[in-house]
Amino acid sequence: MLHTVNKSPYEKNTFESCIKHAAKGSAVLLIEDGVYAVLKGSAAAAKVQQAMGDITFYALEPDVNARGLKGKVMDGINLVDYAGFVDLTVKFDRVQSWL
């Protein structure tokens, strides 16, 4: 399953809920303010690092760049463009949007 999160982990608890419910083999795509979860050294990054063995993380690169976060994304995060976003929705049979 592909999970998408669009809220900052510092604004809402949707990111944390997503991580708790994401099963092994699933993917999380962070979009809009959700990309703040993958900043190097952040509190949320520790949770991402912990879950990386079971979950693959992606961040939408245009949203990373729009927030001036280029170069601040933690290692191991896959940056995708809009075409990559579409590819992920095709790759996974279900998509759960965390609002």
mmCIF file of N, CA, C and O in Angstrom:
data_model
loop_
_atom_site.group_PDB
_atom_site.id
_atom_site.type_symbol
_atom_site.label_atom_id
_atom_site.label_comp_id
_atom_site.label_asym_id
_atom_site.label_seq_id
_atom_site.Cartn_x
_atom_site.Cartn_y
_atom_site.Cartn_z
ATOM 1 N N MET A 1 0.840 -1.172 0.000
ATOM 2 C CA MET A 1 0.000 0.000 0.000
ATOM 3 C C MET A 1 0.886 1.237 0.000
ATOM 4 O O MET A 1 1.920 1.265 0.643
ATOM 5 N N LEU A 2 0.463 2.242 -0.723
ATOM 6 C CA LEU A 2 1.125 3.539 -0.720
ATOM 7 C C LEU A 2 0.354 4.463 0.216
ATOM 8 O O LEU A 2 -0.863 4.588 0.101
ATOM 9 N N HIS A 3 1.066 5.078 1.139
ATOM 10 C CA HIS A 3 0.486 6.058 2.043
ATOM 11 C C HIS A 3 0.997 7.436 1.623
ATOM 12 O O HIS A 3 2.183 7.583 1.335
ATOM 13 N N THR A 4 0.124 8.419 1.604
ATOM 14 C CA THR A 4 0.569 9.791 1.347
ATOM 15 C C THR A 4 0.246 10.643 2.571
ATOM 16 O O THR A 4 -0.806 10.489 3.184
ATOM 17 N N VAL A 5 1.185 11.503 2.905
ATOM 18 C CA VAL A 5 1.019 12.416 4.045
ATOM 19 C C VAL A 5 1.325 13.822 3.558
ATOM 20 O O VAL A 5 2.397 14.067 3.007
ATOM 21 N N ASN A 6 0.381 14.736 3.776
ATOM 22 C CA ASN A 6 0.580 16.109 3.303
ATOM 23 C C ASN A 6 0.681 17.140 4.429
ATOM 24 O O ASN A 6 0.817 18.324 4.162
ATOM 25 N N LYS A 7 0.627 16.715 5.662
ATOM 26 C CA LYS A 7 0.688 17.651 6.790
ATOM 27 C C LYS A 7 2.041 17.550 7.481
ATOM 28 O O LYS A 7 2.624 16.463 7.603
ATOM 29 N N SER A 8 2.524 18.656 7.963
ATOM 30 C CA SER A 8 3.773 18.689 8.716
ATOM 31 C C SER A 8 3.626 17.840 9.980
ATOM 32 O O SER A 8 2.592 17.909 10.648
ATOM 33 N N PRO A 9 4.668 17.083 10.344
ATOM 34 C CA PRO A 9 4.599 16.318 11.590
ATOM 35 C C PRO A 9 4.582 17.215 12.817
ATOM 36 O O PRO A 9 4.327 16.747 13.922
ATOM 37 N N TYR A 10 4.831 18.494 12.620
ATOM 38 C CA TYR A 10 4.846 19.449 13.728
ATOM 39 C C TYR A 10 3.521 20.206 13.848
ATOM 40 O O TYR A 10 3.356 21.028 14.725
ATOM 41 N N GLU A 11 2.596 19.902 12.908
ATOM 42 C CA GLU A 11 1.291 20.560 12.899
ATOM 43 C C GLU A 11 0.176 19.596 13.298
ATOM 44 O O GLU A 11 -0.735 19.940 14.031
ATOM 45 N N LYS A 12 0.255 18.380 12.773
ATOM 46 C CA LYS A 12 -0.768 17.348 12.990
ATOM 47 C C LYS A 12 -0.080 16.036 13.341
ATOM 48 O O LYS A 12 1.118 15.876 13.137
ATOM 49 N N ASN A 13 -0.844 15.070 13.809
ATOM 50 C CA ASN A 13 -0.265 13.771 14.135
ATOM 51 C C ASN A 13 -0.462 12.741 13.020
ATOM 52 O O ASN A 13 -0.314 11.547 13.244
ATOM 53 N N THR A 14 -0.809 13.188 11.837
ATOM 54 C CA THR A 14 -1.084 12.254 10.742
ATOM 55 C C THR A 14 0.150 11.448 10.349
ATOM 56 O O THR A 14 0.029 10.265 10.027
ATOM 57 N N PHE A 15 1.319 12.082 10.379
ATOM 58 C CA PHE A 15 2.535 11.348 10.033
ATOM 59 C C PHE A 15 2.768 10.202 11.021
ATOM 60 O O PHE A 15 3.038 9.071 10.625
ATOM 61 N N GLU A 16 2.646 10.503 12.285
ATOM 62 C CA GLU A 16 2.854 9.488 13.311
ATOM 63 C C GLU A 16 1.815 8.364 13.185
ATOM 64 O O GLU A 16 2.150 7.185 13.299
ATOM 65 N N SER A 17 0.569 8.714 12.932
ATOM 66 C CA SER A 17 -0.471 7.695 12.744
ATOM 67 C C SER A 17 -0.163 6.830 11.529
ATOM 68 O O SER A 17 -0.339 5.610 11.562
ATOM 69 N N CYS A 18 0.298 7.460 10.470
ATOM 70 C CA CYS A 18 0.654 6.728 9.257
ATOM 71 C C CYS A 18 1.735 5.705 9.548
ATOM 72 O O CYS A 18 1.613 4.538 9.156
ATOM 73 N N ILE A 19 2.785 6.130 10.222
ATOM 74 C CA ILE A 19 3.898 5.229 10.529
ATOM 75 C C ILE A 19 3.416 4.043 11.373
ATOM 76 O O ILE A 19 3.825 2.908 11.165
ATOM 77 N N LYS A 20 2.533 4.314 12.313
ATOM 78 C CA LYS A 20 2.026 3.245 13.179
ATOM 79 C C LYS A 20 1.216 2.207 12.402
ATOM 80 O O LYS A 20 1.197 1.038 12.753
ATOM 81 N N HIS A 21 0.521 2.641 11.353
ATOM 82 C CA HIS A 21 -0.373 1.751 10.619
ATOM 83 C C HIS A 21 0.236 1.178 9.338
ATOM 84 O O HIS A 21 -0.322 0.246 8.761
ATOM 85 N N ALA A 22 1.336 1.719 8.886
ATOM 86 C CA ALA A 22 1.947 1.228 7.642
ATOM 87 C C ALA A 22 2.551 -0.154 7.869
ATOM 88 O O ALA A 22 3.329 -0.357 8.799
ATOM 89 N N ALA A 23 2.179 -1.078 7.023
ATOM 90 C CA ALA A 23 2.671 -2.460 7.144
ATOM 91 C C ALA A 23 4.018 -2.616 6.441
ATOM 92 O O ALA A 23 4.376 -1.821 5.569
ATOM 93 N N LYS A 24 4.713 -3.637 6.814
ATOM 94 C CA LYS A 24 5.985 -3.959 6.178
ATOM 95 C C LYS A 24 5.770 -4.122 4.682
ATOM 96 O O LYS A 24 4.805 -4.746 4.256
ATOM 97 N N GLY A 25 6.647 -3.520 3.898
ATOM 98 C CA GLY A 25 6.535 -3.599 2.445
ATOM 99 C C GLY A 25 5.770 -2.451 1.829
ATOM 100 O O GLY A 25 5.710 -2.325 0.607
ATOM 101 N N SER A 26 5.197 -1.614 2.652
ATOM 102 C CA SER A 26 4.459 -0.471 2.116
ATOM 103 C C SER A 26 5.399 0.703 1.892
ATOM 104 O O SER A 26 6.580 0.652 2.228
ATOM 105 N N ALA A 27 4.865 1.758 1.312
ATOM 106 C CA ALA A 27 5.649 2.955 1.031
ATOM 107 C C ALA A 27 4.906 4.174 1.556
ATOM 108 O O ALA A 27 3.678 4.192 1.606
ATOM 109 N N VAL A 28 5.679 5.176 1.938
ATOM 110 C CA VAL A 28 5.117 6.451 2.387
ATOM 111 C C VAL A 28 5.667 7.540 1.479
ATOM 112 O O VAL A 28 6.880 7.680 1.346
ATOM 113 N N LEU A 29 4.764 8.276 0.859
ATOM 114 C CA LEU A 29 5.140 9.419 0.027
ATOM 115 C C LEU A 29 4.747 10.691 0.770
ATOM 116 O O LEU A 29 3.570 10.897 1.076
ATOM 117 N N LEU A 30 5.736 11.504 1.048
ATOM 118 C CA LEU A 30 5.503 12.766 1.759
ATOM 119 C C LEU A 30 5.364 13.883 0.734
ATOM 120 O O LEU A 30 6.244 14.063 -0.119
ATOM 121 N N ILE A 31 4.265 14.605 0.836
ATOM 122 C CA ILE A 31 3.978 15.683 -0.101
ATOM 123 C C ILE A 31 3.625 16.946 0.678
ATOM 124 O O ILE A 31 3.378 16.887 1.884
ATOM 125 N N GLU A 32 3.627 18.077 -0.029
ATOM 126 C CA GLU A 32 3.303 19.376 0.583
ATOM 127 C C GLU A 32 4.113 19.536 1.877
ATOM 128 O O GLU A 32 5.299 19.278 1.889
ATOM 129 N N ASP A 33 3.482 19.943 3.000
ATOM 130 C CA ASP A 33 4.222 20.137 4.249
ATOM 131 C C ASP A 33 4.650 18.829 4.908
ATOM 132 O O ASP A 33 5.422 18.835 5.865
ATOM 133 N N GLY A 34 4.205 17.709 4.391
ATOM 134 C CA GLY A 34 4.641 16.413 4.901
ATOM 135 C C GLY A 34 6.133 16.189 4.722
ATOM 136 O O GLY A 34 6.741 15.404 5.457
ATOM 137 N N VAL A 35 6.746 16.904 3.774
ATOM 138 C CA VAL A 35 8.176 16.718 3.524
ATOM 139 C C VAL A 35 9.034 17.157 4.711
ATOM 140 O O VAL A 35 10.198 16.758 4.812
ATOM 141 N N TYR A 36 8.474 17.935 5.629
ATOM 142 C CA TYR A 36 9.249 18.339 6.812
ATOM 143 C C TYR A 36 9.627 17.139 7.683
ATOM 144 O O TYR A 36 10.533 17.234 8.508
ATOM 145 N N ALA A 37 8.978 16.018 7.487
ATOM 146 C CA ALA A 37 9.276 14.819 8.290
ATOM 147 C C ALA A 37 10.633 14.216 7.966
ATOM 148 O O ALA A 37 11.159 13.434 8.758
ATOM 149 N N VAL A 38 11.199 14.555 6.821
ATOM 150 C CA VAL A 38 12.454 13.909 6.426
ATOM 151 C C VAL A 38 13.649 14.857 6.472
ATOM 152 O O VAL A 38 14.664 14.617 5.821
ATOM 153 N N LEU A 39 13.557 15.895 7.277
ATOM 154 C CA LEU A 39 14.702 16.807 7.434
ATOM 155 C C LEU A 39 15.757 16.163 8.325
ATOM 156 O O LEU A 39 15.435 15.597 9.376
ATOM 157 N N LYS A 40 16.995 16.275 7.914
ATOM 158 C CA LYS A 40 18.109 15.730 8.704
ATOM 159 C C LYS A 40 18.061 16.290 10.122
ATOM 160 O O LYS A 40 17.883 17.493 10.315
ATOM 161 N N GLY A 41 18.212 15.403 11.080
ATOM 162 C CA GLY A 41 18.323 15.820 12.474
ATOM 163 C C GLY A 41 17.028 16.220 13.152
ATOM 164 O O GLY A 41 17.046 16.611 14.309
ATOM 165 N N SER A 42 15.913 16.106 12.477
ATOM 166 C CA SER A 42 14.640 16.499 13.091
ATOM 167 C C SER A 42 14.096 15.373 13.975
ATOM 168 O O SER A 42 14.523 14.224 13.878
ATOM 169 N N ALA A 43 13.160 15.710 14.834
ATOM 170 C CA ALA A 43 12.534 14.712 15.703
ATOM 171 C C ALA A 43 11.801 13.662 14.868
ATOM 172 O O ALA A 43 11.848 12.462 15.176
ATOM 173 N N ALA A 44 11.147 14.080 13.816
ATOM 174 C CA ALA A 44 10.420 13.138 12.961
ATOM 175 C C ALA A 44 11.376 12.240 12.188
ATOM 176 O O ALA A 44 11.053 11.086 11.905
ATOM 177 N N ALA A 45 12.550 12.752 11.866
ATOM 178 C CA ALA A 45 13.526 11.958 11.112
ATOM 179 C C ALA A 45 13.932 10.710 11.881
ATOM 180 O O ALA A 45 14.193 9.664 11.280
ATOM 181 N N ALA A 46 13.985 10.802 13.185
ATOM 182 C CA ALA A 46 14.327 9.631 13.993
ATOM 183 C C ALA A 46 13.286 8.533 13.810
ATOM 184 O O ALA A 46 13.625 7.348 13.721
ATOM 185 N N LYS A 47 12.025 8.920 13.707
ATOM 186 C CA LYS A 47 10.958 7.938 13.490
ATOM 187 C C LYS A 47 11.046 7.338 12.091
ATOM 188 O O LYS A 47 10.792 6.152 11.895
ATOM 189 N N VAL A 48 11.394 8.180 11.134
ATOM 190 C CA VAL A 48 11.570 7.691 9.764
ATOM 191 C C VAL A 48 12.711 6.681 9.733
ATOM 192 O O VAL A 48 12.582 5.595 9.169
ATOM 193 N N GLN A 49 13.828 7.038 10.339
ATOM 194 C CA GLN A 49 14.996 6.157 10.358
ATOM 195 C C GLN A 49 14.648 4.806 10.975
ATOM 196 O O GLN A 49 15.064 3.765 10.473
ATOM 197 N N GLN A 50 13.883 4.830 12.041
ATOM 198 C CA GLN A 50 13.490 3.615 12.731
ATOM 199 C C GLN A 50 12.616 2.716 11.849
ATOM 200 O O GLN A 50 12.724 1.497 11.902
ATOM 201 N N ALA A 51 11.781 3.317 11.025
ATOM 202 C CA ALA A 51 10.837 2.562 10.199
ATOM 203 C C ALA A 51 11.404 2.158 8.843
ATOM 204 O O ALA A 51 10.792 1.362 8.123
ATOM 205 N N MET A 52 12.573 2.680 8.486
ATOM 206 C CA MET A 52 13.115 2.463 7.138
ATOM 207 C C MET A 52 13.363 0.994 6.800
ATOM 208 O O MET A 52 13.369 0.640 5.642
ATOM 209 N N GLY A 53 13.531 0.135 7.760
ATOM 210 C CA GLY A 53 13.750 -1.271 7.455
ATOM 211 C C GLY A 53 12.523 -1.951 6.881
ATOM 212 O O GLY A 53 12.626 -2.881 6.094
ATOM 213 N N ASP A 54 11.357 -1.446 7.238
ATOM 214 C CA ASP A 54 10.101 -2.056 6.802
ATOM 215 C C ASP A 54 9.348 -1.250 5.753
ATOM 216 O O ASP A 54 8.523 -1.774 5.023
ATOM 217 N N ILE A 55 9.602 0.037 5.726
ATOM 218 C CA ILE A 55 8.844 0.949 4.863
ATOM 219 C C ILE A 55 9.811 1.723 3.979
ATOM 220 O O ILE A 55 10.874 2.132 4.439
ATOM 221 N N THR A 56 9.430 1.932 2.741
ATOM 222 C CA THR A 56 10.218 2.760 1.832
ATOM 223 C C THR A 56 9.632 4.171 1.835
ATOM 224 O O THR A 56 8.413 4.334 1.715
ATOM 225 N N PHE A 57 10.502 5.161 1.985
ATOM 226 C CA PHE A 57 10.046 6.545 2.066
ATOM 227 C C PHE A 57 10.400 7.313 0.801
ATOM 228 O O PHE A 57 11.508 7.187 0.276
ATOM 229 N N TYR A 58 9.452 8.118 0.373
ATOM 230 C CA TYR A 58 9.622 8.994 -0.779
ATOM 231 C C TYR A 58 9.206 10.401 -0.360
ATOM 232 O O TYR A 58 8.348 10.574 0.500
ATOM 233 N N ALA A 59 9.795 11.388 -0.991
ATOM 234 C CA ALA A 59 9.371 12.779 -0.798
ATOM 235 C C ALA A 59 9.240 13.418 -2.173
ATOM 236 O O ALA A 59 10.065 13.166 -3.068
ATOM 237 N N LEU A 60 8.228 14.216 -2.339
ATOM 238 C CA LEU A 60 7.996 14.881 -3.620
ATOM 239 C C LEU A 60 8.985 16.040 -3.760
ATOM 240 O O LEU A 60 8.922 17.025 -3.011
ATOM 241 N N GLU A 61 9.908 15.905 -4.692
ATOM 242 C CA GLU A 61 11.001 16.858 -4.841
ATOM 243 C C GLU A 61 10.541 18.291 -5.104
ATOM 244 O O GLU A 61 11.099 19.224 -4.520
ATOM 245 N N PRO A 62 9.531 18.518 -5.934
ATOM 246 C CA PRO A 62 9.078 19.900 -6.117
ATOM 247 C C PRO A 62 8.606 20.544 -4.808
ATOM 248 O O PRO A 62 8.816 21.744 -4.596
ATOM 249 N N ASP A 63 8.018 19.762 -3.911
ATOM 250 C CA ASP A 63 7.586 20.306 -2.614
ATOM 251 C C ASP A 63 8.794 20.556 -1.701
ATOM 252 O O ASP A 63 8.808 21.524 -0.942
ATOM 253 N N VAL A 64 9.792 19.686 -1.786
ATOM 254 C CA VAL A 64 11.043 19.898 -1.032
ATOM 255 C C VAL A 64 11.687 21.205 -1.489
ATOM 256 O O VAL A 64 12.059 22.056 -0.671
ATOM 257 N N ASN A 65 11.803 21.369 -2.794
ATOM 258 C CA ASN A 65 12.450 22.564 -3.336
ATOM 259 C C ASN A 65 11.643 23.829 -3.055
ATOM 260 O O ASN A 65 12.221 24.882 -2.757
ATOM 261 N N ALA A 66 10.332 23.735 -3.142
ATOM 262 C CA ALA A 66 9.477 24.908 -2.914
ATOM 263 C C ALA A 66 9.601 25.434 -1.483
ATOM 264 O O ALA A 66 9.372 26.621 -1.229
ATOM 265 N N ARG A 67 9.997 24.564 -0.565
ATOM 266 C CA ARG A 67 10.142 24.962 0.848
ATOM 267 C C ARG A 67 11.589 25.271 1.211
ATOM 268 O O ARG A 67 11.928 25.439 2.375
ATOM 269 N N GLY A 68 12.459 25.309 0.198
ATOM 270 C CA GLY A 68 13.865 25.631 0.446
ATOM 271 C C GLY A 68 14.613 24.560 1.212
ATOM 272 O O GLY A 68 15.577 24.860 1.907
ATOM 273 N N LEU A 69 14.197 23.308 1.054
ATOM 274 C CA LEU A 69 14.773 22.219 1.846
ATOM 275 C C LEU A 69 15.753 21.351 1.063
ATOM 276 O O LEU A 69 16.243 20.346 1.587
ATOM 277 N N LYS A 70 16.059 21.753 -0.149
ATOM 278 C CA LYS A 70 17.007 20.990 -0.966
ATOM 279 C C LYS A 70 18.338 20.884 -0.215
ATOM 280 O O LYS A 70 18.835 21.869 0.322
ATOM 281 N N GLY A 71 18.874 19.688 -0.146
ATOM 282 C CA GLY A 71 20.131 19.455 0.562
ATOM 283 C C GLY A 71 19.952 19.198 2.055
ATOM 284 O O GLY A 71 20.916 18.933 2.756
ATOM 285 N N LYS A 72 18.725 19.293 2.550
ATOM 286 C CA LYS A 72 18.456 19.083 3.974
ATOM 287 C C LYS A 72 17.688 17.797 4.244
ATOM 288 O O LYS A 72 17.325 17.519 5.378
ATOM 289 N N VAL A 73 17.444 17.032 3.168
ATOM 290 C CA VAL A 73 16.699 15.778 3.298
ATOM 291 C C VAL A 73 17.647 14.671 3.762
ATOM 292 O O VAL A 73 18.771 14.562 3.276
ATOM 293 N N MET A 74 17.205 13.883 4.698
ATOM 294 C CA MET A 74 18.040 12.813 5.249
ATOM 295 C C MET A 74 18.366 11.760 4.200
ATOM 296 O O MET A 74 17.615 11.588 3.230
ATOM 297 N N ASP A 75 19.460 11.073 4.403
ATOM 298 C CA ASP A 75 19.879 10.014 3.494
ATOM 299 C C ASP A 75 18.850 8.884 3.509
ATOM 300 O O ASP A 75 18.218 8.618 4.533
ATOM 301 N N GLY A 76 18.710 8.224 2.372
ATOM 302 C CA GLY A 76 17.807 7.086 2.270
ATOM 303 C C GLY A 76 16.404 7.439 1.827
ATOM 304 O O GLY A 76 15.572 6.553 1.648
ATOM 305 N N ILE A 77 16.142 8.727 1.636
ATOM 306 C CA ILE A 77 14.825 9.155 1.164
ATOM 307 C C ILE A 77 14.872 9.255 -0.359
ATOM 308 O O ILE A 77 15.777 9.871 -0.918
ATOM 309 N N ASN A 78 13.907 8.659 -0.992
ATOM 310 C CA ASN A 78 13.822 8.702 -2.451
ATOM 311 C C ASN A 78 13.042 9.939 -2.871
ATOM 312 O O ASN A 78 11.879 10.082 -2.501
ATOM 313 N N LEU A 79 13.699 10.818 -3.605
ATOM 314 C CA LEU A 79 13.003 12.010 -4.112
ATOM 315 C C LEU A 79 12.386 11.676 -5.459
ATOM 316 O O LEU A 79 13.039 11.079 -6.321
ATOM 317 N N VAL A 80 11.119 12.036 -5.619
ATOM 318 C CA VAL A 80 10.416 11.763 -6.874
ATOM 319 C C VAL A 80 9.798 13.048 -7.402
ATOM 320 O O VAL A 80 9.472 13.956 -6.641
ATOM 321 N N ASP A 81 9.644 13.097 -8.719
ATOM 322 C CA ASP A 81 8.945 14.215 -9.340
ATOM 323 C C ASP A 81 7.469 13.814 -9.523
ATOM 324 O O ASP A 81 7.039 12.764 -9.034
ATOM 325 N N TYR A 82 6.714 14.645 -10.223
ATOM 326 C CA TYR A 82 5.286 14.339 -10.384
ATOM 327 C C TYR A 82 5.062 13.037 -11.168
ATOM 328 O O TYR A 82 4.142 12.269 -10.858
ATOM 329 N N ALA A 83 5.924 12.763 -12.132
ATOM 330 C CA ALA A 83 5.799 11.506 -12.883
ATOM 331 C C ALA A 83 6.081 10.315 -11.957
ATOM 332 O O ALA A 83 5.416 9.279 -12.047
ATOM 333 N N GLY A 84 7.045 10.495 -11.052
ATOM 334 C CA GLY A 84 7.341 9.450 -10.074
ATOM 335 C C GLY A 84 6.179 9.225 -9.128
ATOM 336 O O GLY A 84 5.901 8.090 -8.711
ATOM 337 N N PHE A 85 5.495 10.301 -8.770
ATOM 338 C CA PHE A 85 4.292 10.219 -7.930
ATOM 339 C C PHE A 85 3.252 9.337 -8.628
ATOM 340 O O PHE A 85 2.704 8.401 -8.046
ATOM 341 N N VAL A 86 3.039 9.604 -9.897
ATOM 342 C CA VAL A 86 2.068 8.814 -10.664
ATOM 343 C C VAL A 86 2.509 7.358 -10.739
ATOM 344 O O VAL A 86 1.700 6.439 -10.558
ATOM 345 N N ASP A 87 3.793 7.141 -10.973
ATOM 346 C CA ASP A 87 4.308 5.765 -11.043
ATOM 347 C C ASP A 87 4.042 5.010 -9.737
ATOM 348 O O ASP A 87 3.705 3.826 -9.761
ATOM 349 N N LEU A 88 4.198 5.687 -8.620
ATOM 350 C CA LEU A 88 3.951 5.033 -7.333
ATOM 351 C C LEU A 88 2.476 4.651 -7.180
ATOM 352 O O LEU A 88 2.160 3.585 -6.636
ATOM 353 N N THR A 89 1.590 5.503 -7.631
ATOM 354 C CA THR A 89 0.161 5.182 -7.518
ATOM 355 C C THR A 89 -0.219 3.997 -8.401
ATOM 356 O O THR A 89 -1.164 3.276 -8.104
ATOM 357 N N VAL A 90 0.549 3.801 -9.472
ATOM 358 C CA VAL A 90 0.300 2.652 -10.345
ATOM 359 C C VAL A 90 0.923 1.390 -9.745
ATOM 360 O O VAL A 90 0.339 0.301 -9.810
ATOM 361 N N LYS A 91 2.103 1.543 -9.149
ATOM 362 C CA LYS A 91 2.842 0.400 -8.588
ATOM 363 C C LYS A 91 2.086 -0.268 -7.438
ATOM 364 O O LYS A 91 2.066 -1.492 -7.329
ATOM 365 N N PHE A 92 1.448 0.543 -6.588
ATOM 366 C CA PHE A 92 0.753 -0.007 -5.423
ATOM 367 C C PHE A 92 -0.728 -0.128 -5.722
ATOM 368 O O PHE A 92 -1.328 0.756 -6.322
ATOM 369 N N ASP A 93 -1.321 -1.225 -5.264
ATOM 370 C CA ASP A 93 -2.723 -1.483 -5.598
ATOM 371 C C ASP A 93 -3.691 -0.598 -4.819
ATOM 372 O O ASP A 93 -4.833 -0.416 -5.228
ATOM 373 N N ARG A 94 -3.243 -0.056 -3.689
ATOM 374 C CA ARG A 94 -4.108 0.831 -2.910
ATOM 375 C C ARG A 94 -3.324 2.037 -2.433
ATOM 376 O O ARG A 94 -2.119 1.959 -2.181
ATOM 377 N N VAL A 95 -4.034 3.155 -2.270
ATOM 378 C CA VAL A 95 -3.422 4.391 -1.785
ATOM 379 C C VAL A 95 -4.251 4.891 -0.605
ATOM 380 O O VAL A 95 -5.479 5.004 -0.691
ATOM 381 N N GLN A 96 -3.561 5.149 0.497
ATOM 382 C CA GLN A 96 -4.209 5.717 1.696
ATOM 383 C C GLN A 96 -3.680 7.136 1.886
ATOM 384 O O GLN A 96 -2.480 7.325 2.084
ATOM 385 N N SER A 97 -4.571 8.115 1.821
ATOM 386 C CA SER A 97 -4.175 9.500 2.043
ATOM 387 C C SER A 97 -4.446 9.873 3.487
ATOM 388 O O SER A 97 -5.579 9.748 3.968
ATOM 389 N N TRP A 98 -3.409 10.317 4.168
ATOM 390 C CA TRP A 98 -3.528 10.743 5.565
ATOM 391 C C TRP A 98 -3.697 12.252 5.574
ATOM 392 O O TRP A 98 -2.781 12.975 5.215
ATOM 393 N N LEU A 99 -4.861 12.710 5.979
ATOM 394 C CA LEU A 99 -5.177 14.138 5.944
ATOM 395 C C LEU A 99 -5.161 14.764 7.322
ATOM 396 O O LEU A 99 -5.335 14.177 8.294
#
